[in-house]
Tab-separated table of C-alpha atoms in Angstrom:
chain	number	residue	atom	x	y	z
Q	23	ALA	CA	36.751	-10.002	-3.667
Q	24	LYS	CA	36.724	-10.879	-0.006
Q	25	ASP	CA	34.551	-13.861	0.859
Q	26	TYR	CA	32.286	-13.881	3.906
Q	27	ALA	CA	30.723	-16.753	5.758
Q	28	GLU	CA	27.022	-16.936	6.539
Q	29	GLU	CA	25.328	-13.904	8.075
Q	30	ALA	CA	25.936	-13.616	11.806
Q	31	THR	CA	24.268	-11.872	14.722
Q	32	ILE	CA	26.101	-10.406	17.706
Q	33	LYS	CA	24.683	-8.927	20.892
Q	34	ALA	CA	25.797	-5.542	22.143
Q	35	SER	CA	25.200	-4.477	25.741
Q	36	ILE	CA	25.060	-0.763	26.560
Q	37	GLY	CA	24.551	0.182	30.183
Q	38	THR	CA	25.066	2.739	32.934
Q	39	SER	CA	25.596	2.283	36.641
Q	40	SER	CA	25.829	4.431	39.758
Q	41	SER	CA	27.927	3.653	42.833
Q	42	ILE	CA	25.778	6.002	44.912
Q	43	SER	CA	22.342	4.558	44.291
Q	44	LYS	CA	23.542	1.068	43.355
Q	45	ALA	CA	21.261	1.453	40.302
Q	46	LYS	CA	22.056	-0.150	37.013
Q	47	ASP	CA	20.341	-0.188	33.648
Q	48	SER	CA	21.281	-1.838	30.397
Q	49	VAL	CA	19.987	-2.478	26.899
Q	50	VAL	CA	20.870	-5.604	24.973
Q	51	SER	CA	20.141	-5.544	21.283
Q	52	PRO	CA	21.130	-7.923	18.467
Q	53	ILE	CA	23.113	-6.409	15.595
Q	54	LYS	CA	22.988	-8.259	12.317
Q	55	ILE	CA	26.266	-8.470	10.406
Q	56	ILE	CA	25.554	-8.988	6.739
Q	57	LYS	CA	27.752	-9.854	3.833
Q	58	GLU	CA	29.714	-7.247	1.947
Q	59	GLY	CA	28.120	-5.610	-1.077
Q	60	PHE	CA	24.588	-4.793	-2.213
Q	61	LYS	CA	21.990	-7.272	-3.354
Q	62	GLN	CA	21.103	-7.236	-7.025
Q	63	TYR	CA	18.086	-9.052	-8.447
Q	64	LEU	CA	17.874	-10.335	-12.016
Q	65	SER	CA	14.738	-12.092	-13.204
Q	66	LYS	CA	13.631	-13.658	-16.463
Q	67	ALA	CA	10.334	-15.249	-17.403
Q	68	GLY	CA	8.892	-17.355	-20.179
Q	69	MET	CA	6.242	-19.922	-21.027
Q	70	ILE	CA	6.801	-23.617	-21.602
Q	71	GLY	CA	4.190	-25.790	-23.260
Q	72	SER	CA	1.120	-24.905	-25.300
Q	73	ASN	CA	0.299	-21.252	-25.866
Q	74	ASN	CA	-3.269	-20.712	-24.675
Q	75	PHE	CA	-3.223	-17.125	-25.899
Q	76	ASP	CA	-2.195	-17.837	-29.491
Q	77	SER	CA	-2.949	-21.296	-30.874
Q	78	SER	CA	-1.058	-20.495	-34.085
Q	79	LYS	CA	2.254	-20.575	-32.245
Q	80	THR	CA	4.035	-23.856	-31.653
Q	81	SER	CA	4.558	-25.017	-28.086
Q	82	LYS	CA	7.935	-24.492	-26.430
Q	83	GLN	CA	9.630	-27.366	-24.642
Q	84	LYS	CA	12.646	-25.348	-23.473
Q	85	ILE	CA	13.347	-21.779	-22.366
Q	86	GLU	CA	16.847	-20.328	-22.371
Q	87	HIS	CA	17.922	-17.062	-20.736
Q	88	GLU	CA	21.315	-15.388	-20.555
Q	89	LEU	CA	22.162	-13.507	-17.348
Q	90	THR	CA	24.899	-10.877	-17.339
Q	91	LEU	CA	26.388	-10.755	-13.846
Q	92	GLY	CA	29.197	-8.233	-14.336
Q	93	ASP	CA	32.704	-8.049	-12.914
Q	94	SER	CA	31.745	-6.618	-9.518
Q	95	ILE	CA	29.925	-9.706	-8.253
Q	96	ILE	CA	31.348	-11.151	-5.018
Q	97	SER	CA	32.377	-14.747	-5.521
Q	98	LYS	CA	30.343	-17.542	-3.951
Q	99	GLN	CA	27.535	-15.179	-2.974
Q	100	GLY	CA	25.155	-15.659	-5.891
Q	101	LYS	CA	21.941	-17.661	-5.653
Q	102	LEU	CA	19.784	-19.018	-8.452
Q	103	ALA	CA	16.121	-19.890	-8.008
Q	104	VAL	CA	13.769	-21.386	-10.578
Q	105	LYS	CA	10.019	-21.270	-10.060
Q	106	LEU	CA	7.449	-23.059	-12.197
Q	107	TYR	CA	3.752	-22.141	-12.229
Q	108	PRO	CA	1.012	-24.191	-13.911
Q	109	THR	CA	-0.666	-21.035	-15.250
Q	110	PRO	CA	0.268	-17.329	-15.487
Q	111	ALA	CA	-2.442	-16.554	-12.927
Q	112	ALA	CA	-0.846	-18.927	-10.399
Q	113	SER	CA	2.072	-16.545	-9.895
Q	114	LEU	CA	-0.340	-13.839	-8.722
Q	115	LEU	CA	-0.798	-15.493	-5.335
Q	116	GLU	CA	2.876	-15.078	-4.520
Q	117	ALA	CA	2.735	-11.457	-5.657
Q	118	LEU	CA	-0.318	-10.811	-3.483
Q	119	GLU	CA	1.440	-12.310	-0.464
Q	120	ALA	CA	4.022	-9.514	-0.681
Q	121	LEU	CA	1.210	-6.991	-0.111
Q	122	ILE	CA	0.348	-8.389	3.333
Q	123	ARG	CA	2.258	-5.981	5.562
Q	124	ASP	CA	1.786	-4.278	8.913
Q	125	PRO	CA	0.419	-0.717	8.702
Q	126	TYR	CA	2.670	2.069	9.945
Q	127	GLY	CA	3.358	5.792	9.684
Q	128	CYS	CA	1.084	8.721	8.846
Q	129	PHE	CA	-2.215	8.584	6.965
Q	130	GLU	CA	-0.567	8.362	3.560
Q	131	GLN	CA	2.024	5.801	4.652
Q	132	THR	CA	-0.627	3.681	6.347
Q	133	SER	CA	-2.754	3.873	3.197
Q	134	SER	CA	0.198	2.708	1.098
Q	135	THR	CA	-0.131	-0.558	3.035
Q	136	THR	CA	-3.887	-0.832	3.568
Q	137	PHE	CA	-5.157	0.104	0.094
Q	138	PRO	CA	-3.036	-2.447	-1.862
Q	139	LEU	CA	-3.804	-5.029	0.831
Q	140	LEU	CA	-7.511	-4.255	0.484
Q	141	MET	CA	-7.352	-4.805	-3.291
Q	142	ALA	CA	-5.453	-8.075	-2.780
Q	143	ILE	CA	-8.068	-9.415	-0.358
Q	144	LEU	CA	-10.924	-8.438	-2.669
Q	145	TYR	CA	-9.162	-10.280	-5.489
Q	146	MET	CA	-8.649	-13.432	-3.424
Q	147	LYS	CA	-12.250	-13.280	-2.255
Q	148	THR	CA	-13.507	-13.600	-5.833
Q	149	HIS	CA	-11.184	-16.421	-6.930
Q	150	ARG	CA	-10.857	-20.099	-6.146
Q	151	GLU	CA	-9.822	-20.676	-2.561
Q	152	THR	CA	-6.772	-22.731	-1.641
Q	153	GLU	CA	-5.248	-23.523	1.741
Q	154	LYS	CA	-2.569	-20.936	1.115
Q	155	SER	CA	-4.995	-18.208	0.043
Q	156	LYS	CA	-7.252	-19.020	3.002
Q	157	GLN	CA	-4.405	-18.366	5.455
Q	158	MET	CA	-3.405	-15.258	3.526
Q	159	MET	CA	-6.966	-13.977	3.827
Q	160	VAL	CA	-6.970	-14.485	7.602
Q	161	THR	CA	-3.633	-12.737	8.081
Q	162	GLY	CA	-4.519	-10.016	5.604
Q	163	MET	CA	-7.851	-9.257	7.273
Q	164	GLU	CA	-6.161	-8.911	10.660
Q	165	LYS	CA	-3.660	-6.412	9.304
Q	166	LEU	CA	-6.313	-4.558	7.307
Q	167	GLN	CA	-8.471	-4.144	10.416
Q	168	LYS	CA	-5.469	-2.709	12.266
Q	169	GLY	CA	-4.804	-0.389	9.355
Q	170	TYR	CA	-8.405	0.827	9.326
Q	171	GLU	CA	-8.305	1.548	13.044
Q	172	ARG	CA	-5.021	3.398	12.601
Q	173	LEU	CA	-6.418	5.518	9.774
Q	174	LEU	CA	-9.286	6.642	11.996
Q	175	THR	CA	-6.810	8.275	14.368
Q	176	PHE	CA	-5.853	10.826	11.703
Q	177	GLU	CA	-9.239	12.545	11.579
Q	178	ALA	CA	-8.738	16.227	12.413
Q	179	SER	CA	-10.772	17.698	15.278
Q	180	GLN	CA	-12.136	20.419	12.977
Q	181	GLY	CA	-13.083	17.997	10.213
Q	182	GLY	CA	-11.566	15.902	7.466
Q	183	TYR	CA	-8.349	13.892	7.461
Q	184	GLU	CA	-4.787	15.135	7.587
Q	185	TRP	CA	-1.435	13.323	7.408
Q	186	PHE	CA	-0.978	13.467	11.191
Q	187	GLY	CA	-4.512	14.347	12.300
Q	188	GLU	CA	-3.744	18.055	12.627
Q	189	ASN	CA	-5.969	21.002	11.698
Q	190	PRO	CA	-6.957	21.986	9.112
Q	191	GLY	CA	-7.964	18.812	7.291
Q	192	HIS	CA	-6.912	18.177	3.717
Q	193	GLU	CA	-9.676	17.854	1.112
Q	194	ALA	CA	-7.874	15.610	-1.395
Q	195	LEU	CA	-6.479	13.380	1.345
Q	196	SER	CA	-9.954	13.127	2.883
Q	197	ALA	CA	-11.388	12.073	-0.482
Q	198	TYR	CA	-8.647	9.447	-0.751
Q	199	GLY	CA	-9.631	8.142	2.680
Q	200	LEU	CA	-13.333	8.099	1.805
Q	201	LEU	CA	-12.653	6.027	-1.303
Q	202	GLN	CA	-10.608	3.577	0.739
Q	203	PHE	CA	-13.232	3.285	3.473
Q	204	HIS	CA	-15.930	2.755	0.836
Q	205	GLU	CA	-14.041	-0.235	-0.569
Q	206	MET	CA	-13.550	-1.625	2.945
Q	207	ARG	CA	-17.332	-1.882	3.275
Q	208	GLU	CA	-17.050	-5.035	1.186
Q	209	LEU	CA	-15.156	-6.771	3.979
Q	210	PHE	CA	-16.253	-5.447	7.373
Q	211	THR	CA	-18.373	-2.849	9.119
Q	212	ILE	CA	-17.239	0.748	8.719
Q	213	ASP	CA	-18.121	3.664	10.988
Q	214	GLU	CA	-20.874	5.153	8.818
Q	215	SER	CA	-21.213	8.215	11.034
Q	216	MET	CA	-17.566	8.992	10.281
Q	217	ILE	CA	-18.219	8.641	6.549
Q	218	SER	CA	-21.150	11.068	6.740
Q	219	ARG	CA	-19.176	13.476	8.898
Q	220	VAL	CA	-16.204	13.608	6.498
Q	221	VAL	CA	-18.429	13.861	3.412
Q	222	ASP	CA	-20.311	16.792	4.976
Q	223	TRP	CA	-16.990	18.469	5.736
Q	224	VAL	CA	-15.777	18.035	2.151
Q	225	LEU	CA	-19.085	19.310	0.716
Q	226	ALA	CA	-18.883	22.349	2.980
Q	227	LYS	CA	-15.617	23.229	1.209
Q	228	ARG	CA	-17.395	23.916	-2.109
Q	229	ASP	CA	-16.728	27.457	-3.333
Q	230	GLY	CA	-20.076	27.916	-5.086
Q	231	ASN	CA	-18.445	28.117	-8.528
Q	232	GLY	CA	-17.983	24.411	-9.138
Q	233	SER	CA	-14.700	23.885	-7.341
Q	234	PHE	CA	-13.483	23.558	-3.743
Q	235	LYS	CA	-11.667	25.754	-1.264
Q	236	VAL	CA	-8.690	23.458	-0.831
Q	237	ASN	CA	-5.867	23.390	1.656
Q	238	ASP	CA	-2.676	24.101	-0.317
Q	239	LYS	CA	-0.552	22.000	2.030
Q	240	ALA	CA	1.303	19.121	0.403
Q	241	LEU	CA	3.639	16.411	1.656
Q	242	ASP	CA	5.899	14.622	-0.823
Q	243	SER	CA	3.911	14.555	-4.079
Q	244	PHE	CA	0.426	14.136	-2.594
Q	245	GLY	CA	-1.580	17.347	-2.611
Q	246	ARG	CA	0.397	19.163	-5.325
Q	247	ALA	CA	-2.107	18.592	-8.144
Q	248	PRO	CA	-3.676	21.655	-9.837
Q	249	LEU	CA	-7.084	22.773	-8.577
Q	250	ASN	CA	-8.980	21.316	-11.546
Q	251	ILE	CA	-7.378	17.882	-11.002
Q	252	THR	CA	-8.084	18.018	-7.273
Q	253	THR	CA	-11.694	19.020	-7.959
Q	254	ALA	CA	-12.120	16.146	-10.425
Q	255	TYR	CA	-10.712	13.661	-7.926
Q	256	ILE	CA	-12.986	14.840	-5.113
Q	257	VAL	CA	-16.071	14.823	-7.361
Q	258	TRP	CA	-15.181	11.359	-8.684
Q	259	THR	CA	-14.875	10.031	-5.135
Q	260	LEU	CA	-18.181	11.562	-4.065
Q	261	THR	CA	-20.013	10.055	-7.062
Q	262	ILE	CA	-18.593	6.611	-6.250
Q	263	LEU	CA	-19.996	7.021	-2.746
Q	264	GLY	CA	-23.401	7.749	-4.309
Q	265	TYR	CA	-23.662	11.533	-3.950
Q	266	THR	CA	-25.409	13.223	-6.891
Q	267	ASP	CA	-25.995	16.821	-5.790
Q	268	LEU	CA	-22.934	17.998	-7.663
Q	269	ASP	CA	-24.408	19.851	-10.661
Q	270	LYS	CA	-22.154	22.922	-10.401
Q	271	GLU	CA	-19.073	20.808	-9.924
Q	272	MET	CA	-19.940	18.593	-12.903
Q	273	ALA	CA	-20.593	21.661	-15.072
Q	274	TYR	CA	-17.273	23.184	-13.983
Q	275	LEU	CA	-15.367	20.037	-14.958
Q	276	THR	CA	-17.307	19.645	-18.218
Q	277	ASP	CA	-16.321	23.167	-19.257
Q	278	LEU	CA	-12.693	22.331	-18.617
Q	279	ALA	CA	-12.799	19.100	-20.598
């Protein structure tokens, strides 16, 4: 296999010029040249020392793992890292750090960042604070606030939320947003008038028979659930938000159970 040196960055300049107007414009952008091949990750875990979960088992003083690398590995490109944690829970902080990301994209894509981040912050809030977790909380809250403000931009003018803020709104997606906003109340002030407005819009979609008149639009896999599943999800969300005037909907779902 061909060996490569460390990763390098080159700068490419693309420009245009005019001899008539003497005008000139250019764009300079770095292009990262990476090593040949595709990264592969292999991980193994184990516990050394006393077993707090099963006192009948003897403690382990050594852990051995065998890694099969295969014939296609590029020579001199492998890296080995060993991490030791004092408790199984200690590794969670590193996992939570990976959830702190900038929000981007449509409503669903933004939610794929904000909702896990929200859960991570709520977890850290209820556990012992360290200097690392304190900084993670600060950074996480900043990104979560940006995500919340971005989500608000996808409210449709005729009611509810939609992937790109277009009409008509989507009932299941709106319920997903309501659940997310409800959890955010634990951390900062939410636009309560927006919550009431979206809930009223969702309730207005009831068909009078225990279900909802739902928008059949779907992007990727979100929105493709059968009507009974969508109804159950909307009703579940509304009950979490404290709404109880759902007798027909509860009866409809009970009959299906």
